[in-house]
Coordinates of C-alpha atoms in Angstrom, one line a residue:
X50 CA 197.7 81.6 21.9
X51 CA 198.2 78.4 19.9
X52 CA 198.6 75.0 21.4
X53 CA 201.9 74.2 23.3
X54 CA 204.2 73.0 20.3
X55 CA 205.8 69.3 20.7
X56 CA 206.7 68.6 16.9
X57 CA 209.8 69.5 15.4
X58 CA 211.9 68.7 12.5
X59 CA 215.3 69.6 14.4
X60 CA 215.6 68.7 18.6
X61 CA 219.2 69.6 20.1
X62 CA 219.7 68.2 23.6
X63 CA 222.3 70.3 25.5
X64 CA 222.4 74.4 24.9
X65 CA 226.6 74.5 25.6
X66 CA 228.4 75.5 22.7
X67 CA 227.1 72.5 20.8
X68 CA 224.0 72.8 21.2
X69 CA 223.6 76.4 20.8
X70 CA 225.6 76.8 17.8
X71 CA 223.6 73.5 16.3
X72 CA 220.3 74.9 16.8
X73 CA 221.1 78.3 15.7
X74 CA 221.8 77.3 13.0
X75 CA 218.7 74.4 11.6
X76 CA 217.2 77.5 12.9
X77 CA 218.1 80.2 10.5
X78 CA 218.0 77.3 7.2
X79 CA 214.0 77.4 8.2
X80 CA 213.6 74.1 10.4
X81 CA 211.4 74.3 13.2
X82 CA 214.1 73.6 15.9
X83 CA 213.4 73.5 19.9
X84 CA 216.7 73.6 22.2
X85 CA 216.4 71.7 24.9
X86 CA 217.8 72.7 28.5
X87 CA 218.8 71.6 32.0
X88 CA 218.3 75.0 32.6
X89 CA 218.1 78.3 30.3
X90 CA 220.5 80.7 32.7
X91 CA 223.6 78.6 31.5
X92 CA 223.3 78.7 27.9
X93 CA 227.0 78.4 26.3
X94 CA 228.5 78.7 30.0
X95 CA 231.7 78.4 30.6
X96 CA 233.2 76.4 32.1
X97 CA 236.5 76.4 32.1
X98 CA 238.2 79.2 31.6
X99 CA 236.6 82.5 30.2
X100 CA 238.4 82.6 26.5
X101 CA 237.5 81.8 23.6
X102 CA 240.5 80.8 20.4
X103 CA 243.9 79.9 21.1
X104 CA 246.3 78.5 18.7
X105 CA 244.2 76.5 16.0
X106 CA 240.9 76.6 18.3
X107 CA 241.1 80.5 16.7
X108 CA 241.2 78.4 13.3
X109 CA 237.6 76.5 14.6
X110 CA 236.2 79.9 15.2
X111 CA 237.0 82.0 11.9
X112 CA 235.3 78.8 10.2
X113 CA 232.4 78.7 12.4
X114 CA 231.5 82.0 12.1
X115 CA 232.7 81.9 8.0
X116 CA 229.9 79.6 7.6
X117 CA 227.5 81.8 9.7
X118 CA 228.3 80.4 13.1
X119 CA 227.9 82.3 16.1
X120 CA 230.5 81.7 18.4
X121 CA 233.1 84.0 16.7
X122 CA 230.6 87.2 16.5
X123 CA 229.8 86.5 20.5
X124 CA 233.7 86.5 21.3
X125 CA 234.0 89.8 20.0
X126 CA 231.4 91.1 21.6
X127 CA 232.2 90.2 25.3
X128 CA 236.0 90.4 24.8
X129 CA 238.0 92.0 27.8
X130 CA 241.3 91.8 25.7
X131 CA 242.0 89.8 22.7
X132 CA 245.8 88.4 21.3
X133 CA 246.7 87.5 18.5
X134 CA 249.2 84.5 19.0
X135 CA 252.0 82.7 17.7
X136 CA 253.1 86.0 16.1
X137 CA 257.1 85.3 16.1
X138 CA 256.2 81.9 14.1
X139 CA 254.1 81.4 10.8
X140 CA 251.2 82.4 9.5
X141 CA 249.9 79.3 9.2
X142 CA 249.9 78.9 12.7
X143 CA 249.0 82.7 14.0
X144 CA 245.7 82.1 16.0
X145 CA 243.3 85.2 17.2
X146 CA 242.3 85.0 20.8
X147 CA 240.0 86.4 23.5
X148 CA 239.6 86.6 26.6
X149 CA 236.0 86.8 27.8
X150 CA 233.5 88.2 30.1
X151 CA 232.1 85.4 31.5
X152 CA 228.6 86.4 32.0
X153 CA 228.0 88.3 29.7
X154 CA 229.6 85.3 27.5
X155 CA 225.8 83.6 27.9
X156 CA 223.9 86.3 28.8
X157 CA 224.6 87.3 24.7
X158 CA 224.5 84.1 23.5
X159 CA 220.7 83.6 25.0
X160 CA 219.8 86.5 23.1
X161 CA 221.2 85.8 20.2
X162 CA 218.7 82.0 20.2
X163 CA 216.3 84.1 21.4
X164 CA 216.5 86.2 18.4
X165 CA 216.1 84.1 16.1
X166 CA 213.0 82.7 14.0
X167 CA 211.5 79.2 14.2
X168 CA 213.6 78.5 16.9
X169 CA 212.3 77.3 20.4
X170 CA 213.8 77.2 23.9
X171 CA 212.7 74.8 26.8
X172 CA 213.9 73.9 30.2
X173 CA 213.7 70.2 31.1
X174 CA 215.6 67.5 31.3
X175 CA 216.4 64.4 28.9
X176 CA 215.3 60.6 30.7
X177 CA 214.3 58.9 27.2
X178 CA 215.2 58.6 23.4
X179 CA 212.1 57.6 21.3
X180 CA 213.6 55.1 18.7
X181 CA 211.6 53.0 16.0
X182 CA 212.3 50.4 13.1
X183 CA 215.9 52.3 13.7
X184 CA 214.8 55.3 13.4
X185 CA 215.0 58.7 16.1
X186 CA 211.0 59.5 16.8
X187 CA 211.7 61.8 19.5
X188 CA 212.5 62.6 23.1
X189 CA 210.9 62.1 26.9
X190 CA 212.3 64.9 29.3
X191 CA 211.6 63.8 33.5
X192 CA 209.4 67.0 33.6
X193 CA 206.7 64.4 31.8
X194 CA 206.5 65.7 28.2
X195 CA 206.8 64.1 25.4
X196 CA 208.8 66.3 22.1
X197 CA 208.4 64.3 17.8
X198 CA 210.9 65.4 16.1
X199 CA 212.1 64.2 12.8
X200 CA 215.7 64.2 13.4
X201 CA 217.9 64.9 17.6
X202 CA 221.2 66.9 18.2
X203 CA 222.8 65.1 21.1
X204 CA 225.0 67.7 22.6
X205 CA 225.0 66.9 26.3
X206 CA 228.8 67.9 27.1
X207 CA 230.8 66.2 30.4
X208 CA 227.1 65.4 31.6
X209 CA 226.5 62.0 30.8
X210 CA 227.2 60.4 34.3
X211 CA 229.6 63.2 35.4
X212 CA 231.6 61.9 38.5
X213 CA 233.8 65.0 39.8
X214 CA 236.5 64.2 41.5
X215 CA 237.9 66.4 44.7
X216 CA 241.0 64.6 46.3
X217 CA 239.1 61.6 48.6
X218 CA 235.9 62.8 47.7
X219 CA 233.7 62.3 44.9
X220 CA 229.8 63.1 43.9
X221 CA 228.4 63.1 40.8
X222 CA 227.4 66.1 38.8
X223 CA 228.2 67.8 35.2
X224 CA 229.7 70.2 36.4
X225 CA 230.9 72.4 39.8
X226 CA 227.2 73.2 40.9
X227 CA 224.9 71.8 38.3
X228 CA 223.3 67.6 38.1
X229 CA 224.7 65.1 35.7
X230 CA 223.0 63.5 32.6
X231 CA 221.7 60.0 34.6
X232 CA 219.1 59.2 32.0
X233 CA 221.4 59.9 28.5
X234 CA 223.9 56.8 29.0
X235 CA 221.7 54.3 29.6
X236 CA 219.3 55.7 26.7
X237 CA 222.4 54.8 24.2
X238 CA 223.3 52.1 25.9
X239 CA 220.0 50.3 25.1
X240 CA 220.3 51.5 21.7
X241 CA 223.4 50.0 21.5
X242 CA 226.0 52.2 21.7
X243 CA 229.6 51.6 22.8
X244 CA 230.6 54.3 25.8
X245 CA 233.5 54.7 26.9
X246 CA 234.8 57.3 29.7
X247 CA 237.4 60.0 29.7
X248 CA 238.4 63.2 31.9
X249 CA 238.8 66.4 31.8
X250 CA 239.4 68.8 34.8
X251 CA 239.8 73.2 35.8
X252 CA 241.9 75.2 38.1
X253 CA 241.2 76.8 41.4
X254 CA 239.3 80.6 41.0
X255 CA 240.5 83.1 43.2
X256 CA 239.6 86.5 44.1
X257 CA 241.5 89.3 42.7
X258 CA 241.5 91.7 45.5
X259 CA 244.5 88.4 47.0
X260 CA 246.6 88.6 45.2
X261 CA 249.6 91.0 45.1
X262 CA 250.2 92.0 41.7
X263 CA 253.0 94.0 42.0
X264 CA 255.1 90.4 41.7
X265 CA 253.8 89.6 38.6
X266 CA 253.7 90.2 34.8
X267 CA 251.4 92.5 33.3
X268 CA 249.9 91.1 29.9
X269 CA 247.7 93.6 28.0
X270 CA 246.2 92.7 24.7
X271 CA 246.6 93.7 21.5
X272 CA 244.2 95.9 19.2
X273 CA 242.5 94.9 16.2
X274 CA 241.8 90.9 16.4
X275 CA 238.7 89.3 15.3
X276 CA 237.4 86.5 15.5
X277 CA 233.9 87.4 12.6
X278 CA 234.3 88.3 9.6
X279 CA 231.9 91.0 10.3
X280 CA 232.7 92.4 13.4
X281 CA 234.2 96.1 14.5
X282 CA 235.0 95.0 17.8
X283 CA 235.6 97.3 21.0
X284 CA 236.2 95.8 24.0
X285 CA 233.3 95.9 27.1
X286 CA 236.2 97.0 28.9
X287 CA 239.7 96.0 28.6
X288 CA 241.7 94.1 31.5
X289 CA 244.9 92.9 31.9
X290 CA 245.7 89.1 31.7
X291 CA 248.9 88.3 34.4
X292 CA 251.6 85.6 34.6
X293 CA 253.1 84.2 37.6
X294 CA 255.2 81.0 38.4
X295 CA 255.0 78.3 41.0
X296 CA 257.6 78.1 43.1
X297 CA 260.0 75.2 44.5
X298 CA 257.6 74.7 47.5
X299 CA 254.5 74.4 45.2
X300 CA 255.8 71.1 44.4
X301 CA 257.0 70.1 47.0
X302 CA 253.4 70.2 48.7
X303 CA 252.1 68.5 45.9
X304 CA 254.6 65.7 45.7
X305 CA 254.0 65.4 49.3
X306 CA 250.4 64.4 48.3
X307 CA 250.2 62.7 45.4
X308 CA 248.7 59.7 47.4
X309 CA 245.2 61.9 48.0
X310 CA 245.3 63.0 44.6
X311 CA 242.1 62.1 42.2
X312 CA 244.5 60.7 39.7
X313 CA 247.2 59.0 41.6
X314 CA 245.2 57.0 44.3
X315 CA 243.4 55.2 41.4
X316 CA 239.9 57.3 42.1
X317 CA 240.1 58.3 38.7
X318 CA 240.6 55.5 36.0
X319 CA 240.1 57.1 32.2
X320 CA 243.0 59.1 30.1
X321 CA 243.0 63.0 30.8
X322 CA 244.0 65.5 27.8
X323 CA 248.1 65.0 27.8
X324 CA 248.5 69.0 26.2
X325 CA 246.6 70.1 29.6
X326 CA 248.6 67.7 32.5
X327 CA 247.0 68.3 36.1
X328 CA 249.8 70.2 38.5
X329 CA 250.5 67.1 40.2
X330 CA 250.9 65.3 36.9
X331 CA 253.5 68.0 35.5
X332 CA 255.3 67.5 38.9
X333 CA 255.9 63.7 38.4
X334 CA 256.6 63.9 34.4
X335 CA 258.2 66.8 34.8
X336 CA 260.3 66.1 38.3
X337 CA 263.1 68.6 37.0
X338 CA 261.6 71.3 36.1
X339 CA 261.4 74.0 39.1
X340 CA 258.9 76.2 37.9
X341 CA 256.0 76.2 35.5
X342 CA 254.0 79.2 34.5
X343 CA 250.7 80.3 35.8
X344 CA 248.6 82.7 33.9
X345 CA 246.1 84.6 35.9
X346 CA 243.4 85.8 34.2
X347 CA 239.8 87.6 35.0
X348 CA 236.0 86.3 34.5
X349 CA 234.7 89.0 33.9
X350 CA 234.2 93.1 34.4
X351 CA 231.3 92.5 37.4
X352 CA 233.5 90.1 39.1
X353 CA 236.3 89.4 41.1
X354 CA 237.2 86.2 40.0
X355 CA 240.1 85.3 38.7
X356 CA 241.1 81.8 36.8
X357 CA 244.7 80.3 37.4
X358 CA 245.7 79.1 34.6
X359 CA 248.1 76.0 34.3
X360 CA 247.5 74.6 37.6
X361 CA 243.8 72.2 37.0
X362 CA 244.0 69.6 39.5
X363 CA 242.3 67.0 41.6
X364 CA 244.0 67.7 44.7
X365 CA 242.0 68.0 48.2
X366 CA 240.6 71.1 49.0
X367 CA 242.9 71.9 51.7
X368 CA 246.7 70.6 49.4
X369 CA 245.4 73.0 47.0
X370 CA 245.1 76.5 49.4
X371 CA 248.5 75.3 50.3
X372 CA 249.7 74.9 47.2
X373 CA 248.4 77.9 45.9
X374 CA 249.8 79.7 48.7
X375 CA 253.6 79.5 47.8
X376 CA 252.9 80.7 44.0
X377 CA 254.6 83.8 43.6
X378 CA 251.6 86.7 44.4
X379 CA 249.5 84.6 45.9
X380 CA 250.6 84.2 49.9
X381 CA 247.3 85.3 50.8
X382 CA 245.4 83.8 48.1
X383 CA 241.2 83.7 49.2
X384 CA 240.5 80.4 46.5
X385 CA 236.7 81.5 45.9
X386 CA 235.9 77.9 43.3
X387 CA 238.6 75.0 44.4
X388 CA 239.6 73.2 41.1
X389 CA 238.5 69.8 40.1
X390 CA 238.2 66.8 38.3
X391 CA 235.3 65.2 36.0
X392 CA 234.6 61.5 34.5
X393 CA 232.7 61.3 32.0
X394 CA 230.6 59.2 29.8
X395 CA 231.9 59.6 25.9
X396 CA 230.8 57.8 22.6
X397 CA 233.6 55.4 21.1
X398 CA 235.2 56.1 17.2
X399 CA 233.6 54.3 14.8
X400 CA 229.5 55.1 15.4
X401 CA 229.3 57.9 13.7
X402 CA 228.9 59.5 9.9
X403 CA 231.2 62.3 8.6
X404 CA 228.1 64.2 8.7
X405 CA 227.1 63.3 12.4
X406 CA 224.6 61.2 12.3
X407 CA 224.9 58.1 14.4
X408 CA 225.5 55.0 12.0
X409 CA 222.8 52.7 15.0
X410 CA 219.8 55.3 14.4
X411 CA 218.8 57.3 11.2
X412 CA 217.8 61.2 12.7
X413 CA 220.4 61.3 15.0
X414 CA 222.8 63.2 15.3
X415 CA 225.4 63.2 18.3
X416 CA 228.4 66.7 18.6
X417 CA 230.8 68.0 21.0
X418 CA 232.4 66.6 24.5
X419 CA 229.9 63.2 23.7
X420 CA 232.0 62.6 20.7
X421 CA 235.1 62.6 22.9
X422 CA 236.7 66.0 22.2
X423 CA 237.5 69.0 24.5
X424 CA 237.0 73.1 24.1
X425 CA 234.5 75.0 23.4
X426 CA 235.7 75.3 20.3
X427 CA 235.8 71.7 19.0
X428 CA 232.3 71.5 20.1
X429 CA 231.0 74.6 18.5
X430 CA 232.2 73.3 14.8
X431 CA 230.6 70.0 15.3
X432 CA 227.5 71.5 16.2
X433 CA 227.4 74.2 13.7
X434 CA 227.8 70.7 11.3
X435 CA 225.4 68.7 12.8
X436 CA 222.7 71.2 13.1
X437 CA 223.3 72.1 9.4
X438 CA 222.7 68.5 8.5
X439 CA 219.4 67.7 10.7
X440 CA 217.9 70.4 8.6
X441 CA 219.6 69.5 5.3
X442 CA 218.2 65.8 6.1
X443 CA 214.3 67.1 6.5
X444 CA 214.5 69.1 3.2
X445 CA 216.1 65.7 1.8
X446 CA 218.8 67.7 0.6
X447 CA 222.6 66.1 0.0
X448 CA 224.6 67.5 3.4
X449 CA 227.2 69.0 4.0
X450 CA 230.9 66.7 3.7
X451 CA 234.0 69.0 4.7
X452 CA 236.9 67.6 3.3
X453 CA 240.2 68.2 5.3
X454 CA 241.4 70.6 2.7
X455 CA 238.9 72.5 3.1
X456 CA 239.1 73.5 7.0
X457 CA 240.0 71.9 9.8
X458 CA 236.4 71.7 10.8
X459 CA 237.0 68.6 8.1
X460 CA 240.1 67.3 9.1
X461 CA 238.7 67.5 12.9
X462 CA 235.2 65.3 12.0
X463 CA 237.4 62.6 10.1
X464 CA 239.6 62.0 12.7
X465 CA 237.0 61.6 15.1
X466 CA 235.2 58.9 13.2
X467 CA 238.3 57.4 12.7
X468 CA 240.8 57.4 15.6
X469 CA 240.2 55.0 18.5
X470 CA 240.9 58.4 21.4
X471 CA 242.9 57.7 24.3
X472 CA 242.8 60.9 25.7
X473 CA 240.3 64.1 24.7
X474 CA 240.7 64.7 21.9
X475 CA 241.9 68.4 20.6
X476 CA 242.7 70.7 17.1
X477 CA 246.4 71.9 16.2
X478 CA 247.7 72.9 13.6
X479 CA 249.9 70.3 13.2
X480 CA 247.1 68.0 11.7
X481 CA 246.8 69.2 8.7
X482 CA 249.4 68.9 5.9
X483 CA 247.6 71.8 4.0
X484 CA 247.9 74.4 7.0
X485 CA 249.0 78.0 4.1
X486 CA 245.9 77.4 2.8
X487 CA 244.5 77.1 5.6
X488 CA 245.1 79.6 7.3
X489 CA 243.0 81.8 9.9
X490 CA 242.7 84.7 7.8
X491 CA 241.4 82.9 4.7
X492 CA 238.3 81.3 6.4
X493 CA 235.7 83.3 4.8
X494 CA 237.2 82.9 1.2
X495 CA 237.1 79.5 1.8
X496 CA 233.9 78.6 3.2
X497 CA 231.3 81.9 2.8
X498 CA 230.7 80.3 -0.3
X499 CA 228.9 77.1 1.3
X500 CA 227.5 79.0 4.4
X501 CA 225.7 81.8 1.8
X502 CA 224.6 78.7 -0.2
X503 CA 223.1 77.3 3.2
X504 CA 221.3 80.6 3.7
X505 CA 223.0 81.4 6.9
X506 CA 225.6 83.8 5.1
X507 CA 223.9 87.1 3.5
X508 CA 224.1 88.2 0.2
X509 CA 226.0 91.6 1.5
X510 CA 228.0 89.8 3.4
X511 CA 229.1 87.2 0.7
X512 CA 229.0 89.7 -2.0
X513 CA 231.9 91.3 0.1
X514 CA 233.7 88.7 0.1
X515 CA 233.6 88.1 -2.9
X516 CA 234.9 91.5 -3.5
X517 CA 238.1 90.7 -1.1
X518 CA 238.9 87.7 -3.3
X519 CA 239.2 89.5 -6.5
X520 CA 241.0 92.3 -4.9
X521 CA 243.5 89.9 -4.0
X522 CA 243.5 87.7 -6.6
X523 CA 243.7 90.9 -9.3
X524 CA 247.0 93.0 -7.3
X525 CA 248.9 89.9 -6.7
X526 CA 248.4 89.0 -11.1
X527 CA 249.3 92.8 -11.7
X528 CA 252.2 92.8 -9.0
X529 CA 253.7 90.4 -11.4
X530 CA 253.6 92.1 -14.7
X531 CA 254.6 96.3 -12.6
X532 CA 257.6 96.5 -11.8
X533 CA 260.2 99.9 -10.2
X534 CA 263.3 101.0 -9.8
X535 CA 264.1 99.8 -6.3
X536 CA 267.7 99.6 -4.5
X537 CA 269.3 100.3 -8.0
X538 CA 267.8 97.5 -9.8
X539 CA 264.0 97.2 -11.4
X540 CA 262.5 94.5 -9.7
X541 CA 258.8 93.4 -10.2
X542 CA 256.9 94.6 -6.8
X543 CA 255.8 91.0 -5.8
X544 CA 259.4 89.5 -5.4
X545 CA 259.9 93.0 -3.3
X546 CA 256.8 92.4 -1.9
X547 CA 258.5 88.9 -1.0
X548 CA 261.5 90.0 0.9
X549 CA 260.9 89.3 5.1
X550 CA 261.7 92.8 6.1
X551 CA 259.4 94.5 2.8
X552 CA 255.6 94.9 4.5
X553 CA 252.5 96.0 2.2
X554 CA 252.0 99.3 4.3
X555 CA 255.8 99.5 2.9
X556 CA 255.6 99.2 -0.3
X557 CA 252.8 101.2 -1.1
X558 CA 254.4 104.5 0.4
X559 CA 257.7 104.0 -1.6
X560 CA 255.0 103.3 -4.7
X561 CA 251.9 104.8 -3.7
X562 CA 250.9 105.0 -8.1
X563 CA 250.7 101.3 -7.8
X564 CA 250.4 100.2 -4.5
X565 CA 246.2 100.1 -3.6
X566 CA 244.9 100.7 -0.7
X567 CA 242.9 97.8 0.7
X568 CA 241.7 96.8 5.0
X569 CA 243.9 96.3 7.0
X570 CA 243.5 91.7 6.6
X571 CA 243.3 91.8 2.8
X572 CA 246.5 93.9 2.9
X573 CA 248.1 91.2 4.4
X574 CA 246.9 87.9 3.1
X575 CA 248.1 89.7 -0.3
X576 CA 251.2 90.0 1.6
X577 CA 251.5 87.0 3.5
X578 CA 250.7 84.9 -0.7
X579 CA 253.7 87.1 -2.3
X580 CA 256.0 86.1 0.6
X581 CA 254.7 82.3 0.5
X582 CA 253.9 81.6 -3.2
X583 CA 256.2 79.0 -3.5
X584 CA 254.6 77.1 -0.6
X585 CA 251.7 77.9 -1.4
X586 CA 251.4 76.5 -5.0
X587 CA 253.2 73.6 -3.6
X588 CA 250.4 72.8 -1.2
X589 CA 248.2 73.4 -4.1
X590 CA 250.0 70.6 -6.6
X591 CA 249.6 68.1 -3.5
X592 CA 246.4 68.9 -3.1
X593 CA 245.6 68.9 -6.8
X594 CA 246.2 64.9 -7.2
X595 CA 244.0 64.3 -4.2
X596 CA 241.6 66.3 -4.9
X597 CA 238.8 64.2 -7.2
X598 CA 239.4 61.7 -4.8
X599 CA 237.4 63.7 -2.6
X600 CA 234.8 64.1 -4.7
X601 CA 234.5 60.3 -5.7
X602 CA 231.9 59.7 -3.1
X603 CA 231.2 55.7 -2.2
X604 CA 227.9 54.5 -1.8
X605 CA 226.3 54.3 2.1
X606 CA 225.3 51.1 1.2
X607 CA 228.4 49.9 -0.2
X608 CA 229.8 46.5 0.7
X609 CA 233.6 46.6 1.6
X610 CA 233.8 43.5 2.2
X611 CA 233.2 42.5 -1.0
X612 CA 236.1 44.1 -2.1
X613 CA 238.4 41.1 -4.1
X614 CA 241.8 40.9 -2.6
X615 CA 241.7 43.4 0.1
X616 CA 243.7 43.4 3.2
X617 CA 241.3 41.8 5.8
X618 CA 242.8 44.7 8.5
X619 CA 241.6 47.6 5.6
X620 CA 238.1 46.0 5.1
X621 CA 237.6 45.9 8.8
X622 CA 238.5 49.6 8.9
X623 CA 236.3 50.1 6.0
X624 CA 233.5 48.6 7.3
X625 CA 234.0 50.7 10.7
X626 CA 234.8 54.2 9.5
X627 CA 232.8 53.5 6.2
X628 CA 234.1 56.6 4.2
X629 CA 232.0 59.1 2.7
X630 CA 235.1 59.3 0.2
X631 CA 237.8 57.6 -1.2
X632 CA 239.8 60.1 -0.4
X633 CA 238.4 59.6 2.7
X634 CA 239.3 56.5 3.1
X635 CA 242.8 56.8 1.8
X636 CA 243.9 59.0 4.6
X637 CA 242.7 56.7 7.7
X638 CA 245.5 55.4 8.6
X639 CA 247.6 52.3 7.9
X640 CA 245.8 52.5 4.5
X641 CA 247.7 51.8 1.1
X642 CA 247.3 53.5 -2.1
X643 CA 247.3 49.6 -3.0
X644 CA 244.1 49.6 -0.9
X645 CA 243.1 52.1 -2.7
X646 CA 243.5 50.9 -6.5
X647 CA 241.2 47.4 -5.1
X648 CA 238.5 50.8 -4.0
X649 CA 238.7 52.7 -7.1
X650 CA 238.3 49.6 -9.5
X651 CA 235.7 48.1 -7.1
X652 CA 233.1 51.5 -7.9
X653 CA 234.3 51.3 -11.3
X654 CA 232.6 48.2 -11.3
X655 CA 229.6 48.9 -9.1
X656 CA 229.2 52.3 -11.9
X657 CA 229.5 50.4 -14.8
X658 CA 227.0 47.6 -13.8
X659 CA 224.1 50.5 -12.5
X660 CA 225.2 52.6 -16.1
X661 CA 224.3 49.6 -18.4
X662 CA 221.3 48.3 -20.4
X663 CA 219.0 46.3 -18.7

């Protein structure tokens, strides 16, 4: 039997959604990997709502899957119900969402990690980062063991100096029921990192048997919705969600007790997510509104716990109970877990590169909520990129840099490295000017070639993606050249399919000789492309103007301060963010075409000096 291993290519600290993806990717790419967590029983624990996806977040999950990550597959395998959100709107914002079995999701994710070669899981708590001459060398844990690593991925979630608030009471915790991580913040600050504080929260969980469902609105899922491009999911056991509403009395209870709220009493000073406010914040900001929608969502098949979506709060327990009893259907509510708010440390913007490697310490990658983001999906996407780039660094290969024109992941990474956060960051489809190109259904076509190149996507799956792309391209081309009589006119099939009332299935029924059959997703993509061809082509033209700029690399040691004529504000911004491409530099807030022109001139001079004979 071999000795206990303490040396690795990649060490991942934290086994939440970021850490799991990072460890899985690095190990799959052949790097010897250690995944370190303070509790092996809470891997990928869903601290808030046990759901995956949703508006824009569903796009991230499909991109994670297209690159070879595991979140989408596990979400499919553990879903209680699935839905495609925003069906009544344009296809650019259609977003898959799944309500998951909370316990089963964590168990299945752990199983996936345990099955991977090159990956060790170990339960211990980080105490200190080892750094020598500006390079990461490893870590020390509280249990007295030192692990040495060529790279380290830090993904500690909300655990760094976590402080939980419930009314007048505050106590240390990484989340309810788990201890905070106290040594990480100290270690980072000793290395010169600047930290800030953010806040998030979660609603109460209540007993299903105490809900009067007869006065609530039933919300069933829909079939055929999936995250993984290689899944054919069947639900664990379909379960409905329910919708109910607060009342004027709910609002009154909250308003009368604002002074006891941790947020409004001044106990919490950091900012929380504006798009997911606490209930007391809703009362103050939307005081004219008499009622608010509440979602009652099951946490699993083998538990009676129900998540009360829309009622996040930092009010004390007695107020929470009084408030809940005024909600329609919850008159006899039994609370199983009270709501709370949590404050935690995060690494402020400007200290990591687009690859998620830190600027201060070579080989130290930072991913997840520690970067100021919120949500399982944002964390998982960062973890995947960090794990990939940690493995590539060990293998002395070029890093993976995803552009905003290729993915929402790329858009998110550019945002978090270059924007000062005043609240936890979350992804929105509105953040991208390329929404029609970046639809959730095109993620495999856009990103699977990258996953295949990295070794995260298998040959068979990759070839299936190539065949799908060829089918879409050839069918669209054939439809432009093929016409049929319809409603008294001879019309190209492409024009018929572009009509608002036309569907691929209808067109196939009308002209079975000319319209081939494919799987549902391929047929929908052909339909969308035909209908929005003009918009997609316009996006493509806009993109082509700037695409070369994303391949125009800026050397990592480039001296931005030496650019003659550059505005001081832009010079400071470039030095802080250190964009890796001209395209990234151009997208920074406040940068002008004039600034980019000066940068291009200086890069051309640099290139000429390098290529000139000595």
